[in-house]
mmCIF file of C-alpha atoms in Angstrom:
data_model
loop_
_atom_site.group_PDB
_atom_site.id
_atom_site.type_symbol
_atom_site.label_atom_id
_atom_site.label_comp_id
_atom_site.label_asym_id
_atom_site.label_seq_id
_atom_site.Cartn_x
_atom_site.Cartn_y
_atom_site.Cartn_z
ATOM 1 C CA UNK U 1 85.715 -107.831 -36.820
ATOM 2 C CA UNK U 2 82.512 -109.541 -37.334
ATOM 3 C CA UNK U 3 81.501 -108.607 -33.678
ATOM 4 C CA UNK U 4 82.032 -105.082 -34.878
ATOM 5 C CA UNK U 5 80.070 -105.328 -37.803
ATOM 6 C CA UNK U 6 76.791 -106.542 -36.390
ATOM 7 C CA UNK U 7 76.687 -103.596 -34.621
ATOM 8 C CA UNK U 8 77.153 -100.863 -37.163
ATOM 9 C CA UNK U 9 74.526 -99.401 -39.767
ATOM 10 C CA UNK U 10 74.785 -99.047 -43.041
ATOM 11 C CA UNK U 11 72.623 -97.217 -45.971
ATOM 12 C CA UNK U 12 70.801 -100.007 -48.243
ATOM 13 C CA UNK U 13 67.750 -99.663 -50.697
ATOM 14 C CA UNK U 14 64.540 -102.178 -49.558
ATOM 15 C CA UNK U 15 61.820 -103.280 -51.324
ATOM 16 C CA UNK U 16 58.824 -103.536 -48.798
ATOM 17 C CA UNK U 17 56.232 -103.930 -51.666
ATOM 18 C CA UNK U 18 56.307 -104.749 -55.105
ATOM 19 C CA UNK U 19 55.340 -102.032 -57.692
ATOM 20 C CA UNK U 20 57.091 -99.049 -59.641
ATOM 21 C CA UNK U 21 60.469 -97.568 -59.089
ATOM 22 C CA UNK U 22 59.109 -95.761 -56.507
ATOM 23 C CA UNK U 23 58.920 -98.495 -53.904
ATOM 24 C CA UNK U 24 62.896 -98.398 -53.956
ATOM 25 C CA UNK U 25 63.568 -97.373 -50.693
ATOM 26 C CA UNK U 26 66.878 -96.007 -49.171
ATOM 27 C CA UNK U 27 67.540 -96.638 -45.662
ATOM 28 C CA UNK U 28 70.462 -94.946 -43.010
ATOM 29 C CA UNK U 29 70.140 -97.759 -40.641
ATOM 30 C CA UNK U 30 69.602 -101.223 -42.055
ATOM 31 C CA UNK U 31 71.769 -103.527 -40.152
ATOM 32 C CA UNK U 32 75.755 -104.233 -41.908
ATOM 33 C CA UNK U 33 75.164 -108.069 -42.461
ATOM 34 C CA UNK U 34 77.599 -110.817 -40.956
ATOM 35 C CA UNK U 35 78.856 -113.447 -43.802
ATOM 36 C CA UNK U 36 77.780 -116.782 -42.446
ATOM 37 C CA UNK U 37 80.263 -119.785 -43.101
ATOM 38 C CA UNK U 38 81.533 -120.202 -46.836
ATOM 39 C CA UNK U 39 80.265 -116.206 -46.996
ATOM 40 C CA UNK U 40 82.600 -113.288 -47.137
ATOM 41 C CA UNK U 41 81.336 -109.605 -46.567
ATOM 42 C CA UNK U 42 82.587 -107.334 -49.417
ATOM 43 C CA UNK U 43 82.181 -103.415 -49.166
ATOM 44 C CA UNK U 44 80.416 -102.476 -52.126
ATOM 45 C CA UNK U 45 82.412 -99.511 -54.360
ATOM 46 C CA UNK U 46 79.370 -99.905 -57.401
ATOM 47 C CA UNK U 47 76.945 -102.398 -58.160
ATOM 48 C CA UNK U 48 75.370 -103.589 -61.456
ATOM 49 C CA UNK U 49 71.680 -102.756 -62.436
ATOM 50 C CA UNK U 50 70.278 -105.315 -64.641
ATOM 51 C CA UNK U 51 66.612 -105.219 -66.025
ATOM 52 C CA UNK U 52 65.919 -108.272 -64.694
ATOM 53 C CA UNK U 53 65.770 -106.282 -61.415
ATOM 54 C CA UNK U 54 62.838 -104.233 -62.331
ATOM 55 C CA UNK U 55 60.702 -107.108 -63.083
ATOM 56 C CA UNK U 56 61.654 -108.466 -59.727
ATOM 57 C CA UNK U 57 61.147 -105.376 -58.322
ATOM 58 C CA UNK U 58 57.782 -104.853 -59.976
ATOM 59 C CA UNK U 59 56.127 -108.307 -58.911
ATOM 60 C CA UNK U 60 55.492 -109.609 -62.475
ATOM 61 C CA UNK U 61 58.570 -111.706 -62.324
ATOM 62 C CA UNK U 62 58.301 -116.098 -62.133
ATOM 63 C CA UNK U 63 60.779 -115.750 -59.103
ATOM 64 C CA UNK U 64 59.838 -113.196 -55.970
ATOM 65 C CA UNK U 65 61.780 -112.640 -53.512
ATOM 66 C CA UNK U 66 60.695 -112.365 -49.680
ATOM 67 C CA UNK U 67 59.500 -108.814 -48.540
ATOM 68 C CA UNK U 68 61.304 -106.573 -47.406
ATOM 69 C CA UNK U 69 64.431 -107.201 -49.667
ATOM 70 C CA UNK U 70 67.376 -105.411 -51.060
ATOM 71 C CA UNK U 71 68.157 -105.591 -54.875
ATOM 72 C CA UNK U 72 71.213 -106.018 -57.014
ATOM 73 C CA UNK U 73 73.613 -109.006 -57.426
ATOM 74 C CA UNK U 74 76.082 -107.410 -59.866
ATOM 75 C CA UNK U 75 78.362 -105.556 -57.178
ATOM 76 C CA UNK U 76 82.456 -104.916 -57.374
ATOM 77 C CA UNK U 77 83.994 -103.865 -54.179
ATOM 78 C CA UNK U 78 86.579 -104.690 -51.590
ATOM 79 C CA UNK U 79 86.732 -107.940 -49.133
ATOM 80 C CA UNK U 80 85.379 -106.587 -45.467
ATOM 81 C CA UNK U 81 85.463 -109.816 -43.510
ATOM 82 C CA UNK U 82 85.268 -113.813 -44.250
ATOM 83 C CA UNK U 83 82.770 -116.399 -42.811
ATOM 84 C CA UNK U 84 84.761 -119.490 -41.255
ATOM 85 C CA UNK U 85 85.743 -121.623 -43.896
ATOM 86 C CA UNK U 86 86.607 -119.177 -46.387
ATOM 87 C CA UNK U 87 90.401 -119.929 -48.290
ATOM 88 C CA UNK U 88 89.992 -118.307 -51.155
ATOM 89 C CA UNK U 89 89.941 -114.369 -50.123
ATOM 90 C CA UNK U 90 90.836 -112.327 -47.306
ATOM 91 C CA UNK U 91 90.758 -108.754 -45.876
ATOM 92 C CA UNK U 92 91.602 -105.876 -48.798
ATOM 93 C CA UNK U 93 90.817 -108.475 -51.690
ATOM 94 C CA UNK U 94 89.376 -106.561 -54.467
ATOM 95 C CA UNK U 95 86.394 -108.827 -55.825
ATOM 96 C CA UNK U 96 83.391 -108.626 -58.525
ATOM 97 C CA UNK U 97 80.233 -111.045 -57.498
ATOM 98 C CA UNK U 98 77.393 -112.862 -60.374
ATOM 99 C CA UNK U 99 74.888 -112.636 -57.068
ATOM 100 C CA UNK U 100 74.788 -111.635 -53.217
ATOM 101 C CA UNK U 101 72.958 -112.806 -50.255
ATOM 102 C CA UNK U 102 72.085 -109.983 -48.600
ATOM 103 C CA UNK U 103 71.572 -107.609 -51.838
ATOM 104 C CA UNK U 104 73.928 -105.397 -53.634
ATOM 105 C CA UNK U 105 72.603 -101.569 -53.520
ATOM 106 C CA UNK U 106 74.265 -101.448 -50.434
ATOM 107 C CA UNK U 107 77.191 -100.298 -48.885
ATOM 108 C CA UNK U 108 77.947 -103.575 -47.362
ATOM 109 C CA UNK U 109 77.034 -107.097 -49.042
ATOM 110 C CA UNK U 110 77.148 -110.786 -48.118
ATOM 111 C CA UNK U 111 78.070 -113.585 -50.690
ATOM 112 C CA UNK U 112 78.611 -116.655 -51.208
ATOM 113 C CA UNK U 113 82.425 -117.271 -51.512
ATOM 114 C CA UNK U 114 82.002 -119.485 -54.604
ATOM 115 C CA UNK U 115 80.062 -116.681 -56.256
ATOM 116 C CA UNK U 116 82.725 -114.087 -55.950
ATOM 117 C CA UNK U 117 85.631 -113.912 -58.085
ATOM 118 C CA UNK U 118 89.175 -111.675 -58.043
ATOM 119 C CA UNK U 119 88.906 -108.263 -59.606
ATOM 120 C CA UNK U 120 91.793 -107.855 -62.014
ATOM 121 C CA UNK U 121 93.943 -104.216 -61.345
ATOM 122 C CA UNK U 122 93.525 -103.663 -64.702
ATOM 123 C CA UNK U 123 89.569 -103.071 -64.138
ATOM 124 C CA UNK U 124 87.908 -100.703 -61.896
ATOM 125 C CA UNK U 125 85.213 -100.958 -59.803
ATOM 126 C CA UNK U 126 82.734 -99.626 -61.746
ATOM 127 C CA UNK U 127 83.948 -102.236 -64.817
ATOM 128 C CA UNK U 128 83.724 -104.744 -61.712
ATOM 129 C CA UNK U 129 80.473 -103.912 -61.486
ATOM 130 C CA UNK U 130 79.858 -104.850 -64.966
ATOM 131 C CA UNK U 131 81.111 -108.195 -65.311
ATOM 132 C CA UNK U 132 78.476 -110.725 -63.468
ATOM 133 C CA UNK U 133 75.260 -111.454 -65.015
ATOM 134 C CA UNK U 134 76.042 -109.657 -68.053
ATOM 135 C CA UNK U 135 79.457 -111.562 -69.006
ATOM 136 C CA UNK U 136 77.958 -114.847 -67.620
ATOM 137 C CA UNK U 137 74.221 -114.776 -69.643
ATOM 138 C CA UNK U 138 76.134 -113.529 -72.746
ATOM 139 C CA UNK U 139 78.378 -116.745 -72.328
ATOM 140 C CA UNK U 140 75.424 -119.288 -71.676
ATOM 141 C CA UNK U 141 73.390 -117.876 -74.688
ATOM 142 C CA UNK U 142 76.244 -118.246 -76.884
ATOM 143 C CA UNK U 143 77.659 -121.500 -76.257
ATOM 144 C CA UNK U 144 76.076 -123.446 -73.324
ATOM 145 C CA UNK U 145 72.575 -122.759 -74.890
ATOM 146 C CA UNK U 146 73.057 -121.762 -78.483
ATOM 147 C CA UNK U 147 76.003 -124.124 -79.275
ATOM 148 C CA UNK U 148 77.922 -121.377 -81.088
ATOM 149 C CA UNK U 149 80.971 -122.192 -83.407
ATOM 150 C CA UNK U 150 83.990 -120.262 -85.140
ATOM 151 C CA UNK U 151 82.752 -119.158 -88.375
ATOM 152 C CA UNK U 152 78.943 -118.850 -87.542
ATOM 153 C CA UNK U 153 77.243 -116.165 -87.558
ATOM 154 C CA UNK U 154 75.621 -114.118 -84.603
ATOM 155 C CA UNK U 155 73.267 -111.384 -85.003
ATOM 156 C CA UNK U 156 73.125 -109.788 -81.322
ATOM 157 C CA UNK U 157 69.614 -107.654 -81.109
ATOM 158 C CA UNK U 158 69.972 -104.938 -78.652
ATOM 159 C CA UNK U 159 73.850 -105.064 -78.624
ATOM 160 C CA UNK U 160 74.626 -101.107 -76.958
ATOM 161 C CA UNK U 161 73.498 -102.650 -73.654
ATOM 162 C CA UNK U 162 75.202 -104.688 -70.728
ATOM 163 C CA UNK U 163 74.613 -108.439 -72.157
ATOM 164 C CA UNK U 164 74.762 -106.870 -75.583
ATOM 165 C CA UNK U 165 77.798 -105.828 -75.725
ATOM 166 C CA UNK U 166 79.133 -108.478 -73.406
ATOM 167 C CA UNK U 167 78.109 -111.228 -76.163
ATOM 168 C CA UNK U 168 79.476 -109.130 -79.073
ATOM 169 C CA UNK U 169 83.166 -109.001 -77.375
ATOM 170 C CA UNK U 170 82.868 -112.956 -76.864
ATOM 171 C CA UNK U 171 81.407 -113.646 -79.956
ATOM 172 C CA UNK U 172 84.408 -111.772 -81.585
ATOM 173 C CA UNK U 173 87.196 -113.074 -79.330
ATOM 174 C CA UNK U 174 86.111 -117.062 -80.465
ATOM 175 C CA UNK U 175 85.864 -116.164 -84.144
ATOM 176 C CA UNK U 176 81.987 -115.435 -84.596
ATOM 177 C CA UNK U 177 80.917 -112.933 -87.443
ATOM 178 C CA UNK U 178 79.367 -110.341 -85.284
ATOM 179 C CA UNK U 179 76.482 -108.338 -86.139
ATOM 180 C CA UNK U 180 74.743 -105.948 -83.713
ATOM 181 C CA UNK U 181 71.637 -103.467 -83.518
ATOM 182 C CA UNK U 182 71.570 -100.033 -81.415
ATOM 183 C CA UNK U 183 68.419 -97.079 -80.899
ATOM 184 C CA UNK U 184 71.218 -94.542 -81.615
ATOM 185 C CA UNK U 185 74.352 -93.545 -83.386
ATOM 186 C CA UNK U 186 76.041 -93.553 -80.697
ATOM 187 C CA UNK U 187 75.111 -97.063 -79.466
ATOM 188 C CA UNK U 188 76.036 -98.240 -82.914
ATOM 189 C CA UNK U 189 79.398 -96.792 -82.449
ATOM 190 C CA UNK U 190 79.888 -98.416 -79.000
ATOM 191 C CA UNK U 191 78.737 -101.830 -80.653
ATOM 192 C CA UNK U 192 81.550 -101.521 -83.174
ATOM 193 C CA UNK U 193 83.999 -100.525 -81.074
ATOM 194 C CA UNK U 194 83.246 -103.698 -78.980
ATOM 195 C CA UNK U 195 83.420 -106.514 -81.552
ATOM 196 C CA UNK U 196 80.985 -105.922 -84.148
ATOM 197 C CA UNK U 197 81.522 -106.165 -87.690
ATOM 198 C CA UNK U 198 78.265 -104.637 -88.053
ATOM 199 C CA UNK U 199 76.252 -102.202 -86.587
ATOM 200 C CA UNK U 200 72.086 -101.778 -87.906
ATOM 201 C CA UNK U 201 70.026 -98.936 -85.988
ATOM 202 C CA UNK U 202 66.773 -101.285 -84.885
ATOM 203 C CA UNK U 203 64.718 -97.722 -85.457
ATOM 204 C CA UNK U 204 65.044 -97.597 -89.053
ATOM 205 C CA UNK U 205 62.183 -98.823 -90.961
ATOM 206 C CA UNK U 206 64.087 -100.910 -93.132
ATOM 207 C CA UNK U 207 66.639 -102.526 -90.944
ATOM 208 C CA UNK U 208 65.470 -106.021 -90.893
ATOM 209 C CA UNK U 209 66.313 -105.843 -94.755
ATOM 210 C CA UNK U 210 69.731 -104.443 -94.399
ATOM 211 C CA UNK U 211 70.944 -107.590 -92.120
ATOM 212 C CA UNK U 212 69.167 -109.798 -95.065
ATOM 213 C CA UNK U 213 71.405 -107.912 -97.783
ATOM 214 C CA UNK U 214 74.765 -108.097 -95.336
ATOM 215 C CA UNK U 215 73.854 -112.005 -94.218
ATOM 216 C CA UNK U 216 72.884 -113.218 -98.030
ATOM 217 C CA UNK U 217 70.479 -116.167 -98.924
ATOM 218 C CA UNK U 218 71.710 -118.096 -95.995
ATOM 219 C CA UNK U 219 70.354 -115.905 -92.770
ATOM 220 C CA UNK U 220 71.999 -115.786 -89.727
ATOM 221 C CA UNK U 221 73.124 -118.459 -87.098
ATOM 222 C CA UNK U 222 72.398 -117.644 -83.822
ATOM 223 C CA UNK U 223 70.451 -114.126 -82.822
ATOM 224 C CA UNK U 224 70.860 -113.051 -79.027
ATOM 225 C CA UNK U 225 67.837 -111.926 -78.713
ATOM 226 C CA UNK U 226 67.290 -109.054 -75.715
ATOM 227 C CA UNK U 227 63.580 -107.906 -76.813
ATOM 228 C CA UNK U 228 61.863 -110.815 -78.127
ATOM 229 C CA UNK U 229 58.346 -109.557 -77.759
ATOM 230 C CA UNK U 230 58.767 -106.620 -80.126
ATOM 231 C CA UNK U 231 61.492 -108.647 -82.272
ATOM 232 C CA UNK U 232 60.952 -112.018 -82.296
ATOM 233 C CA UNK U 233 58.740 -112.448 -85.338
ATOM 234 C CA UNK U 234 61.015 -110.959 -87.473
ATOM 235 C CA UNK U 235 64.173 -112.881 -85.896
ATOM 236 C CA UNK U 236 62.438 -115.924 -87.299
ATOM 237 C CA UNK U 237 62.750 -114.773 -90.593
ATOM 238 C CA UNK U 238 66.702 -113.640 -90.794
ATOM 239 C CA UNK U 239 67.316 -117.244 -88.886
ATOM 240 C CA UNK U 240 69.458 -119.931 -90.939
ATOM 241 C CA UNK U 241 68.650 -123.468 -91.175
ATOM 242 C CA UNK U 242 68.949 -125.044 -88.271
ATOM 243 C CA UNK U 243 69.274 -121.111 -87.207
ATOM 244 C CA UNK U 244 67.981 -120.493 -83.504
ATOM 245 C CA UNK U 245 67.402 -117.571 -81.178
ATOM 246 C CA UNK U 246 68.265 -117.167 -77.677
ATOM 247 C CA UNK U 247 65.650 -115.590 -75.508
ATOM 248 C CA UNK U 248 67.338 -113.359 -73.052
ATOM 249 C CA UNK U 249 65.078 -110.754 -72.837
ATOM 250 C CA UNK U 250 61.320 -110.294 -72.410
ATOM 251 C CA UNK U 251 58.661 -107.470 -71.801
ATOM 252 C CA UNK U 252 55.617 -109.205 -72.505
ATOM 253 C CA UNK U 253 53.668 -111.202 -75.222
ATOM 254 C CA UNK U 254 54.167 -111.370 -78.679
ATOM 255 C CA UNK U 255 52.277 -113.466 -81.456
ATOM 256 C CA UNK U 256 54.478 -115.562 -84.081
ATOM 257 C CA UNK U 257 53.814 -118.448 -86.507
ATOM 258 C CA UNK U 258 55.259 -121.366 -85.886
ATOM 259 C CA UNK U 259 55.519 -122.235 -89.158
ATOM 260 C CA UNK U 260 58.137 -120.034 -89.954
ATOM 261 C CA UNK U 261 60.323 -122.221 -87.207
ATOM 262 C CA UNK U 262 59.424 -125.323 -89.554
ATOM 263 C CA UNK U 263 60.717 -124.300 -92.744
ATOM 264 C CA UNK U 264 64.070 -123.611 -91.362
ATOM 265 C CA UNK U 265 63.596 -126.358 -88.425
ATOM 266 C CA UNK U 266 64.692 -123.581 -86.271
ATOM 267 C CA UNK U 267 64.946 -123.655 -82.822
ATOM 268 C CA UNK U 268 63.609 -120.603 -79.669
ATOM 269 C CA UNK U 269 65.540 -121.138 -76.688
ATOM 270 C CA UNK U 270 64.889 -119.586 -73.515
ATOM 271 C CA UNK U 271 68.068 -118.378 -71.521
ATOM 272 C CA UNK U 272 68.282 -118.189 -67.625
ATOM 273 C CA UNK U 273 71.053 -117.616 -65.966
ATOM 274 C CA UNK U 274 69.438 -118.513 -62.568
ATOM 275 C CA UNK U 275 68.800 -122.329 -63.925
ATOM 276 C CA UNK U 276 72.650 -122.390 -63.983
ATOM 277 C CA UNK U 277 74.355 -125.638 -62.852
ATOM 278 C CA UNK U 278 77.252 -125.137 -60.790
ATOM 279 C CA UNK U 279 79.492 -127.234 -63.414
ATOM 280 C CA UNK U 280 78.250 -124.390 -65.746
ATOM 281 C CA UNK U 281 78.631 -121.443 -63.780
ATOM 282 C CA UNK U 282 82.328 -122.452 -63.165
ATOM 283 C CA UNK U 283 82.660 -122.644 -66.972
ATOM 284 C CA UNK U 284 81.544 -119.221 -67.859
ATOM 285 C CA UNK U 285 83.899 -118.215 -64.744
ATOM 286 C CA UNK U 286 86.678 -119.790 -66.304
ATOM 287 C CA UNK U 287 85.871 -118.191 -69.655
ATOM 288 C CA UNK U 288 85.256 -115.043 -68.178
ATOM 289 C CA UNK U 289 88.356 -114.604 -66.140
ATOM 290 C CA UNK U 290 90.588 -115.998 -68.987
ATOM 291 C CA UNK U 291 88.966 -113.128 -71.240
ATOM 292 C CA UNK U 292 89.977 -110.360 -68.740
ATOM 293 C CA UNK U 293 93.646 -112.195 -68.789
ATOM 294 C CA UNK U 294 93.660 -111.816 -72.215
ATOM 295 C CA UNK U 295 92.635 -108.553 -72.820
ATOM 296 C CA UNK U 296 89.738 -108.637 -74.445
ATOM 297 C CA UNK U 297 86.761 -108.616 -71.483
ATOM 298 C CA UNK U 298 86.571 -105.069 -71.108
ATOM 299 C CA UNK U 299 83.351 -103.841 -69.460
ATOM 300 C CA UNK U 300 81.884 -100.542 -70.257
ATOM 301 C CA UNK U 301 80.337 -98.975 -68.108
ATOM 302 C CA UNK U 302 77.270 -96.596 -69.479
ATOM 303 C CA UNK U 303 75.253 -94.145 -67.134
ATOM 304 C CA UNK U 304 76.028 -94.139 -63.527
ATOM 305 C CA UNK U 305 74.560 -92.989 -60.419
ATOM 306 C CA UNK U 306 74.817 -92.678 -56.638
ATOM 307 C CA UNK U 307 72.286 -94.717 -54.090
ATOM 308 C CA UNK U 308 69.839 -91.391 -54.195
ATOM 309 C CA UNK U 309 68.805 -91.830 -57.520
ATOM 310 C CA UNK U 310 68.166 -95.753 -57.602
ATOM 311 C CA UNK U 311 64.567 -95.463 -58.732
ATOM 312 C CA UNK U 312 66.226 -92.731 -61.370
ATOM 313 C CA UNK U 313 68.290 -95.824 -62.405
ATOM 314 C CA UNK U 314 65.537 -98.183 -62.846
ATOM 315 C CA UNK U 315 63.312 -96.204 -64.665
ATOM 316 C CA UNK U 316 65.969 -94.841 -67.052
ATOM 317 C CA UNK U 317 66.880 -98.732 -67.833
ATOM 318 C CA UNK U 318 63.520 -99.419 -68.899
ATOM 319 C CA UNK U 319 62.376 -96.136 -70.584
ATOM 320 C CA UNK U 320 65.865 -94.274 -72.286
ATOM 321 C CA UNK U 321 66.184 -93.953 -75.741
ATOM 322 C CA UNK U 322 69.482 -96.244 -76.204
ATOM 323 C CA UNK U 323 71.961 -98.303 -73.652
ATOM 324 C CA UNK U 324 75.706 -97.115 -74.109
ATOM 325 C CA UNK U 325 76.769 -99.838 -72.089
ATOM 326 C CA UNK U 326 76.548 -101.217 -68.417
ATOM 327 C CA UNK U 327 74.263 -99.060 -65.760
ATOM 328 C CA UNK U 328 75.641 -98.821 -62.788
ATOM 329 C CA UNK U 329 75.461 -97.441 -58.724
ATOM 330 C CA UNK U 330 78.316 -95.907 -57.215
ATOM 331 C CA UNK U 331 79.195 -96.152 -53.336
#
């Protein structure tokens, strides 16, 4: 089987330089990759787009990857072939993965066995596709990061997205009061539907004041925080005491005063998934998997497309007026 495979072609997007969506490249005849040992080779049915991708993609990102590469980590699909050593999965498992080897906006991807995990039969592939970095970096910001507790308060900014709405159904499920912005009515209805108690629409003027008049005096806990350089000044002043805000997502620069984290000794913490210790990835696994057993990890899946339109994808992700969930590529 893995003779066979190094012989065939497959179609994959590569990244020979860095810039705009437009050096997303799909190729007919980039080689299928063969899973090394402790590797498995998974037929991809969708992958996940994250953001993180187009700042990889675009060179402005701390971590570059060697050129030419493919993108995507995020991919749900079906187990092609194993690399020796592999126990775990075999031939027709269906599998989701938090990253890939080889890159996942492909039709064939290589990972590392002890970053795949079994896809439930209650999920499809596309809600495979969903799971990964979102589920995982909504897990670390809450608890392994932010400390959270039952009965605290989170305020997740940006909440109609992958990672937003990801943090609002774990926040719920372990007894969090959950409050959560969208761009649109219709993101605010996805937010509710998906744990919220809350839902604020981030474009009206006045919004900031509306959380102060639901929160109270007191402020809010923890605030998962997926813009900080538009939002972060003003997260500082709807924190708690002893309040903090988890960095997750960034565009560029923004000026606060540091005073305003001294009055409440407030904390900014920066959240990356990638800085991961294995002990820790195997706890948001656990969580994760045990939330899909119980029902209440339940991706959703927002605007989808085929290979074609990858740079489509990328720029939509960065440019549309309001996430309605998880982006994804279908296979």
């Amino acid at each position: 089987l893995v003779m066979a495979a190094t012989r065939s072609v497959m179609r994959a997007v590569r990244v020979f330089e860095f810039g705009g969506p437009e050096v997303l490249k799909l190729q007919s005849d980039v080689l299928v990759p063969v899973p090394k040992e402790n590797e498995v080779l998974i037929k991809v049915h969708a992958c996940g787009v994250n953001p993180v991708e187009t700042y990889i993609r675009s060179g402005t990102y701390a971590r570059k990857p060697s050129l030419p590469y493919t993108p995507g980590s995020d991919v749900a699909g079906g187990i092609q072939s194993v690399g020796e050593h592999v126990t775990a999965f075999k031939k027709g498992d269906r599998v989701f993965t938090l990253e890939t080897v080889s890159g996942g906006y492909a039709e064939y991807a290589v990972a590392a066995a002890n970053r795949v995990f079994p896809l439930p039969d209650k999920l499809d592939f596309r809600q495979g596709a969903a799971i990964g970095v979102p589920y995982f970096t909504a897990y670390r910001a809450l608890f392994q990061k932010g400390c959270a507790k039952a009965g605290e308060s989170v305020l997740v900014h940006g909440a109609s997205g992958g990672v937003g709405l990801a943090a609002c159904q774990i926040a719920r499920a372990c007894g969090l009061k959950v409050l959560g912005t969208a761009g649109t009515e219709e993101g605010m209805n996805v937010v509710l539907r998906n744990g919220a108690h809350q839902a604020f629409n981030h474009r009206d003027p006045n919004y900031t004041e509306r959380i102060k008049a639901c929160t109270g005096p007191g402020g809010v806990d923890i605030i998962i925080e997926m813009l900080s350089n538009v939002n972060l000044d003003a997260d500082l002043q709807l924190l708690s005491c002893a309040g903090r805000v988890m960095v997750v997502g960034c565009r560029g620069r923004i000026e606060i005063n540091p005073r305003d984290t001294m009055s409440k000794e407030s904390s900014i913490i920066g959240v990356s998934l990638f800085l991961a210790t294995e002990e820790e990835r195997h706890e948001c696994a656990t969580a994760v998997l045990d939330g899909i057993e119980a029902g209440w990890l339940k991706p959703v899946v927002g605007l989808e497309y085929p290979l074609e339109k990858v740079a489509k994808a990328h720029e939509d992700i960065i440019c549309s007026s309001g996430a309605r969930g998880k982006m994804v590529l279908l296979l």
